[in-house]
Amino acid sequence: MTTLYVIEKHDQLLSIWRRQNATNLRVVHLDFHCDMRGLLIDRRAQRAYPIDDIRKGVDVGNFLTHAILEGRVQRVRWVHDLPGGRQHDVGTVKYESDWSVQLTRWRLAQQGQVGIPLTYEVMTFPEWSGLEAGEFLDIDWDVFACKDYPADSVEARIEAFFERNFTCVPEQISVCYSPRFSHQTQLQFERTIQRLAGMFQAKIERLPAAPPPPPKTYKKLLPPIFYDTLRTGYYQSQLWLRHQGIY
């Protein structure tokens, strides 16, 4: 029987995989965001390299990086709508072609780092043909209800998902509400959970909400209005670079 995990924060999924001692998962990741911050992927060689200090801990933006480096995930198909994906986000996975990692790539080569195998694809939602056999179906609600989308487009995005021809039944599904990134659409979220469970005859398992992390030191020291201004300026400048094709 299919199990459908309902979570509030996406990094809770790594806890599930660790509890299962999962390895070599094939994940189709439906999400506005990549959740692979700190990872460099050589798409031509299909290999992955850690490029940030992952000892800083797991969060919603890097849990897939940890899962890949721990050997729990060996294939990722990242599916996002538009807007969405690297061009519309900050703190994302890096590719071998990015200007910002050329020095890092040279350093990795000098150190003889060969990375780890990772089968990786990225596609837009219209390009996604549906589930493949053996895939773990991982859905972030923001792929339908991201705050960057008009609120009145949520239903159409949900229906576009259910119009796919699901010839394969996943053994496991996770759906993450991500309230930080999604419109307040709890009723639509719950209806979608029930619809998914009915379609795949799945057993629903709800995980309790994770406690919020303690605030970082710099957030304690900086006045909120000053921190928010700095953060907004940084994000806007980074997104401007993304829109110019500079990563």
mmCIF file of C-alpha atoms in Angstrom:
data_model
loop_
_atom_site.group_PDB
_atom_site.id
_atom_site.type_symbol
_atom_site.label_atom_id
_atom_site.label_comp_id
_atom_site.label_asym_id
_atom_site.label_seq_id
_atom_site.Cartn_x
_atom_site.Cartn_y
_atom_site.Cartn_z
ATOM 1 C CA MET A 1 0.000 0.000 0.000
ATOM 2 C CA THR A 2 1.159 3.511 -0.811
ATOM 3 C CA THR A 3 2.042 5.753 2.129
ATOM 4 C CA LEU A 4 1.342 9.480 1.849
ATOM 5 C CA TYR A 5 3.351 11.599 4.287
ATOM 6 C CA VAL A 6 1.932 15.027 5.102
ATOM 7 C CA ILE A 7 4.525 17.457 6.464
ATOM 8 C CA GLU A 8 4.734 21.165 7.149
ATOM 9 C CA LYS A 9 8.434 21.816 6.486
ATOM 10 C CA HIS A 10 10.265 20.083 3.705
ATOM 11 C CA ASP A 11 13.343 19.149 5.715
ATOM 12 C CA GLN A 12 11.111 16.772 7.716
ATOM 13 C CA LEU A 13 11.334 14.462 4.711
ATOM 14 C CA LEU A 14 15.014 13.812 5.396
ATOM 15 C CA SER A 15 14.062 12.661 8.892
ATOM 16 C CA ILE A 16 11.673 10.143 7.329
ATOM 17 C CA TRP A 17 14.356 8.830 5.003
ATOM 18 C CA ARG A 18 16.866 8.570 7.840
ATOM 19 C CA ARG A 19 14.347 6.692 9.960
ATOM 20 C CA GLN A 20 13.791 4.286 7.071
ATOM 21 C CA ASN A 21 17.535 4.041 6.416
ATOM 22 C CA ALA A 22 16.588 4.714 2.800
ATOM 23 C CA THR A 23 19.209 4.466 0.052
ATOM 24 C CA ASN A 24 19.352 5.016 -3.704
ATOM 25 C CA LEU A 25 15.929 6.632 -3.937
ATOM 26 C CA ARG A 26 14.646 7.921 -7.255
ATOM 27 C CA VAL A 27 12.838 11.159 -6.442
ATOM 28 C CA VAL A 28 10.605 13.300 -8.612
ATOM 29 C CA HIS A 29 10.688 16.652 -6.825
ATOM 30 C CA LEU A 30 7.775 18.972 -7.655
ATOM 31 C CA ASP A 31 8.796 22.278 -6.134
ATOM 32 C CA PHE A 32 9.224 25.977 -6.927
ATOM 33 C CA HIS A 33 12.649 25.643 -5.209
ATOM 34 C CA CYS A 34 15.422 23.104 -5.737
ATOM 35 C CA ASP A 35 16.190 22.474 -2.032
ATOM 36 C CA MET A 36 19.771 21.635 -3.055
ATOM 37 C CA ARG A 37 21.656 24.673 -1.792
ATOM 38 C CA GLY A 38 25.335 23.903 -1.267
ATOM 39 C CA LEU A 39 25.511 21.363 -4.094
ATOM 40 C CA LEU A 40 27.375 21.626 -7.402
ATOM 41 C CA ILE A 41 26.060 19.351 -10.144
ATOM 42 C CA ASP A 42 28.091 18.588 -13.239
ATOM 43 C CA ARG A 43 25.201 17.804 -15.561
ATOM 44 C CA ARG A 44 27.414 16.471 -18.336
ATOM 45 C CA ALA A 45 29.220 14.029 -16.060
ATOM 46 C CA GLN A 46 26.137 13.440 -13.851
ATOM 47 C CA ARG A 47 28.148 13.907 -10.671
ATOM 48 C CA ALA A 48 27.551 16.022 -7.576
ATOM 49 C CA TYR A 49 29.936 17.845 -5.236
ATOM 50 C CA PRO A 50 29.373 19.557 -1.882
ATOM 51 C CA ILE A 51 30.614 23.145 -2.099
ATOM 52 C CA ASP A 52 29.387 24.598 1.195
ATOM 53 C CA ASP A 53 29.941 23.501 4.770
ATOM 54 C CA ILE A 54 26.963 21.183 5.234
ATOM 55 C CA ARG A 55 27.830 20.805 8.918
ATOM 56 C CA LYS A 56 25.903 24.047 9.393
ATOM 57 C CA GLY A 57 22.807 21.869 9.547
ATOM 58 C CA VAL A 58 19.760 20.768 7.626
ATOM 59 C CA ASP A 59 17.061 23.217 6.579
ATOM 60 C CA VAL A 60 14.291 23.460 4.002
ATOM 61 C CA GLY A 61 16.700 24.844 1.411
ATOM 62 C CA ASN A 62 19.329 22.095 1.556
ATOM 63 C CA PHE A 63 17.691 18.891 2.786
ATOM 64 C CA LEU A 64 18.005 17.259 -0.648
ATOM 65 C CA THR A 65 21.714 18.095 -0.677
ATOM 66 C CA HIS A 66 22.132 16.189 2.579
ATOM 67 C CA ALA A 67 20.043 13.295 1.259
ATOM 68 C CA ILE A 68 22.180 13.045 -1.876
ATOM 69 C CA LEU A 69 25.482 13.220 0.009
ATOM 70 C CA GLU A 70 24.264 10.600 2.491
ATOM 71 C CA GLY A 71 23.494 8.225 -0.385
ATOM 72 C CA ARG A 72 19.753 8.260 0.275
ATOM 73 C CA VAL A 73 18.900 9.755 -3.119
ATOM 74 C CA GLN A 74 20.656 8.741 -6.336
ATOM 75 C CA ARG A 75 18.297 10.270 -8.884
ATOM 76 C CA VAL A 76 16.427 13.589 -8.901
ATOM 77 C CA ARG A 77 13.962 14.888 -11.444
ATOM 78 C CA TRP A 78 13.186 18.457 -10.423
ATOM 79 C CA VAL A 79 9.911 19.738 -11.831
ATOM 80 C CA HIS A 80 8.942 23.384 -11.402
ATOM 81 C CA ASP A 81 6.438 25.726 -12.969
ATOM 82 C CA LEU A 82 7.127 29.232 -14.254
ATOM 83 C CA PRO A 83 7.949 31.421 -12.510
ATOM 84 C CA GLY A 84 10.040 28.990 -10.542
ATOM 85 C CA GLY A 85 13.379 27.244 -10.712
ATOM 86 C CA ARG A 86 16.851 28.708 -10.461
ATOM 87 C CA GLN A 87 16.049 31.866 -12.398
ATOM 88 C CA HIS A 88 13.513 32.916 -9.770
ATOM 89 C CA ASP A 89 15.324 31.888 -6.595
ATOM 90 C CA VAL A 90 18.395 32.652 -4.502
ATOM 91 C CA GLY A 91 20.631 30.123 -2.758
ATOM 92 C CA THR A 92 20.154 27.382 -5.319
ATOM 93 C CA VAL A 93 21.993 24.374 -6.681
ATOM 94 C CA LYS A 94 24.987 25.290 -8.828
ATOM 95 C CA TYR A 95 25.783 23.915 -12.287
ATOM 96 C CA GLU A 96 29.157 23.318 -13.913
ATOM 97 C CA SER A 97 28.498 26.189 -16.324
ATOM 98 C CA ASP A 98 27.908 28.837 -13.618
ATOM 99 C CA TRP A 99 30.434 31.659 -13.510
ATOM 100 C CA SER A 100 30.411 31.697 -9.718
ATOM 101 C CA VAL A 101 31.800 28.157 -9.368
ATOM 102 C CA GLN A 102 34.614 28.110 -11.913
ATOM 103 C CA LEU A 103 37.273 28.674 -9.242
ATOM 104 C CA THR A 104 35.608 26.007 -7.105
ATOM 105 C CA ARG A 105 35.650 23.554 -10.014
ATOM 106 C CA TRP A 106 39.377 24.207 -10.519
ATOM 107 C CA ARG A 107 40.018 23.649 -6.810
ATOM 108 C CA LEU A 108 38.031 20.388 -6.816
ATOM 109 C CA ALA A 109 40.013 19.171 -9.823
ATOM 110 C CA GLN A 110 43.315 20.065 -8.141
ATOM 111 C CA GLN A 111 42.239 18.122 -5.062
ATOM 112 C CA GLY A 112 41.305 15.102 -7.150
ATOM 113 C CA GLN A 113 37.678 15.258 -6.036
ATOM 114 C CA VAL A 114 35.558 13.026 -8.256
ATOM 115 C CA GLY A 115 32.175 13.731 -6.683
ATOM 116 C CA ILE A 116 29.384 11.216 -6.337
ATOM 117 C CA PRO A 117 27.140 9.793 -9.068
ATOM 118 C CA LEU A 118 23.791 11.561 -9.401
ATOM 119 C CA THR A 119 21.279 11.122 -12.176
ATOM 120 C CA TYR A 120 19.772 14.584 -12.499
ATOM 121 C CA GLU A 121 17.169 16.224 -14.699
ATOM 122 C CA VAL A 122 15.299 19.504 -14.445
ATOM 123 C CA MET A 123 12.173 20.407 -16.382
ATOM 124 C CA THR A 124 9.222 22.746 -16.329
ATOM 125 C CA PHE A 125 5.826 21.473 -15.295
ATOM 126 C CA PRO A 126 4.451 21.380 -18.875
ATOM 127 C CA GLU A 127 7.473 19.262 -19.897
ATOM 128 C CA TRP A 128 6.847 16.678 -17.180
ATOM 129 C CA SER A 129 5.093 13.616 -18.572
ATOM 130 C CA GLY A 130 4.249 12.097 -15.194
ATOM 131 C CA LEU A 131 5.531 9.492 -12.779
ATOM 132 C CA GLU A 132 8.004 6.806 -13.722
ATOM 133 C CA ALA A 133 8.117 3.368 -12.144
ATOM 134 C CA GLY A 134 9.853 3.273 -8.770
ATOM 135 C CA GLU A 135 9.855 7.021 -8.163
ATOM 136 C CA PHE A 136 9.235 8.664 -4.807
ATOM 137 C CA LEU A 137 6.676 11.412 -5.459
ATOM 138 C CA ASP A 138 7.722 14.502 -3.494
ATOM 139 C CA ILE A 139 5.431 17.538 -3.727
ATOM 140 C CA ASP A 140 5.947 20.953 -2.215
ATOM 141 C CA TRP A 141 2.631 22.793 -2.089
ATOM 142 C CA ASP A 142 4.343 25.918 -3.400
ATOM 143 C CA VAL A 143 4.532 24.282 -6.827
ATOM 144 C CA PHE A 144 0.788 25.017 -6.929
ATOM 145 C CA ALA A 145 0.321 27.864 -4.443
ATOM 146 C CA CYS A 146 3.571 29.830 -4.258
ATOM 147 C CA LYS A 147 3.124 33.430 -3.154
ATOM 148 C CA ASP A 148 4.791 34.454 -6.423
ATOM 149 C CA TYR A 149 1.722 33.128 -8.271
ATOM 150 C CA PRO A 150 -1.674 34.833 -8.418
ATOM 151 C CA ALA A 151 -3.891 33.312 -5.744
ATOM 152 C CA ASP A 152 -6.604 32.666 -8.299
ATOM 153 C CA SER A 153 -4.280 30.415 -10.335
ATOM 154 C CA VAL A 154 -3.928 27.746 -7.643
ATOM 155 C CA GLU A 155 -6.890 25.607 -8.718
ATOM 156 C CA ALA A 156 -5.768 25.552 -12.346
ATOM 157 C CA ARG A 157 -2.289 24.400 -11.325
ATOM 158 C CA ILE A 158 -3.735 21.631 -9.161
ATOM 159 C CA GLU A 159 -5.969 20.443 -11.988
ATOM 160 C CA ALA A 160 -3.032 20.459 -14.409
ATOM 161 C CA PHE A 161 -1.295 18.024 -12.053
ATOM 162 C CA PHE A 162 -4.247 15.648 -11.827
ATOM 163 C CA GLU A 163 -4.657 15.691 -15.603
ATOM 164 C CA ARG A 164 -1.373 13.806 -15.933
ATOM 165 C CA ASN A 165 -1.663 10.171 -16.957
ATOM 166 C CA PHE A 166 -0.534 8.369 -13.791
ATOM 167 C CA THR A 167 0.152 4.884 -15.088
ATOM 168 C CA CYS A 168 2.579 4.150 -12.232
ATOM 169 C CA VAL A 169 1.625 3.964 -8.561
ATOM 170 C CA PRO A 170 4.301 5.298 -6.187
ATOM 171 C CA GLU A 171 5.079 3.354 -3.042
ATOM 172 C CA GLN A 172 5.613 6.606 -1.156
ATOM 173 C CA ILE A 173 4.419 10.190 -1.517
ATOM 174 C CA SER A 174 5.256 13.269 0.514
ATOM 175 C CA VAL A 175 3.335 16.539 0.405
ATOM 176 C CA CYS A 176 4.721 19.571 2.213
ATOM 177 C CA TYR A 177 2.554 22.596 2.992
ATOM 178 C CA SER A 178 5.428 25.147 3.240
ATOM 179 C CA PRO A 179 3.402 27.975 4.833
ATOM 180 C CA ARG A 180 6.357 30.346 4.527
ATOM 181 C CA PHE A 181 6.233 30.198 0.730
ATOM 182 C CA SER A 182 2.597 29.369 -0.040
ATOM 183 C CA HIS A 183 -0.646 31.306 -0.093
ATOM 184 C CA GLN A 184 -2.962 30.516 2.811
ATOM 185 C CA THR A 185 -4.765 27.687 1.064
ATOM 186 C CA GLN A 186 -5.213 25.115 3.811
ATOM 187 C CA LEU A 187 -8.624 23.950 2.572
ATOM 188 C CA GLN A 188 -7.334 23.386 -0.956
ATOM 189 C CA PHE A 189 -4.286 21.640 0.486
ATOM 190 C CA GLU A 190 -6.443 19.239 2.509
ATOM 191 C CA ARG A 191 -8.708 18.523 -0.459
ATOM 192 C CA THR A 192 -5.654 17.715 -2.560
ATOM 193 C CA ILE A 193 -4.316 15.368 0.123
ATOM 194 C CA GLN A 194 -7.598 13.455 0.173
ATOM 195 C CA ARG A 195 -7.724 13.375 -3.609
ATOM 196 C CA LEU A 196 -4.188 12.002 -3.838
ATOM 197 C CA ALA A 197 -4.927 9.397 -1.192
ATOM 198 C CA GLY A 198 -8.014 8.291 -3.085
ATOM 199 C CA MET A 199 -6.271 8.159 -6.448
ATOM 200 C CA PHE A 200 -3.430 5.963 -5.187
ATOM 201 C CA GLN A 201 -5.350 4.155 -2.404
ATOM 202 C CA ALA A 202 -2.783 5.586 -0.010
ATOM 203 C CA LYS A 203 -2.556 5.509 3.759
ATOM 204 C CA ILE A 204 -2.079 9.031 5.141
ATOM 205 C CA GLU A 205 0.598 9.589 7.786
ATOM 206 C CA ARG A 206 0.789 13.099 9.235
ATOM 207 C CA LEU A 207 3.958 14.282 10.926
ATOM 208 C CA PRO A 208 3.678 16.883 13.697
ATOM 209 C CA ALA A 209 4.988 20.325 12.851
ATOM 210 C CA ALA A 210 8.672 20.723 13.586
ATOM 211 C CA PRO A 211 9.619 23.307 16.248
ATOM 212 C CA PRO A 212 10.966 26.565 14.796
ATOM 213 C CA PRO A 213 14.767 26.845 14.805
ATOM 214 C CA PRO A 214 16.347 29.331 17.212
ATOM 215 C CA PRO A 215 17.031 32.724 15.600
ATOM 216 C CA LYS A 216 20.521 33.149 14.218
ATOM 217 C CA THR A 217 22.919 35.415 16.103
ATOM 218 C CA TYR A 218 22.968 38.168 13.489
ATOM 219 C CA LYS A 219 19.173 38.340 13.571
ATOM 220 C CA LYS A 220 19.332 38.934 17.312
ATOM 221 C CA LEU A 221 21.889 41.719 16.939
ATOM 222 C CA LEU A 222 20.417 43.623 13.992
ATOM 223 C CA PRO A 223 17.257 45.742 14.320
ATOM 224 C CA PRO A 224 14.472 43.992 12.336
ATOM 225 C CA ILE A 225 13.948 46.898 9.936
ATOM 226 C CA PHE A 226 17.690 47.039 9.178
ATOM 227 C CA TYR A 227 17.914 43.270 8.672
ATOM 228 C CA ASP A 228 14.837 43.239 6.420
ATOM 229 C CA THR A 229 16.253 46.079 4.305
ATOM 230 C CA LEU A 230 19.592 44.300 3.866
ATOM 231 C CA ARG A 231 17.898 41.002 3.075
ATOM 232 C CA THR A 232 15.567 42.564 0.516
ATOM 233 C CA GLY A 233 18.435 44.370 -1.200
ATOM 234 C CA TYR A 234 20.510 41.196 -1.365
ATOM 235 C CA TYR A 235 17.677 39.114 -2.783
ATOM 236 C CA GLN A 236 16.710 41.706 -5.364
ATOM 237 C CA SER A 237 20.295 42.073 -6.576
ATOM 238 C CA GLN A 238 20.730 38.298 -6.795
ATOM 239 C CA LEU A 239 17.473 37.865 -8.689
ATOM 240 C CA TRP A 240 18.518 40.612 -11.104
ATOM 241 C CA LEU A 241 21.683 38.629 -11.861
ATOM 242 C CA ARG A 242 19.612 35.457 -12.355
ATOM 243 C CA HIS A 243 17.394 37.231 -14.845
ATOM 244 C CA GLN A 244 20.522 38.248 -16.779
ATOM 245 C CA GLY A 245 21.583 34.604 -16.903
ATOM 246 C CA ILE A 246 24.409 35.093 -14.379
ATOM 247 C CA TYR A 247 24.687 32.397 -11.705
#
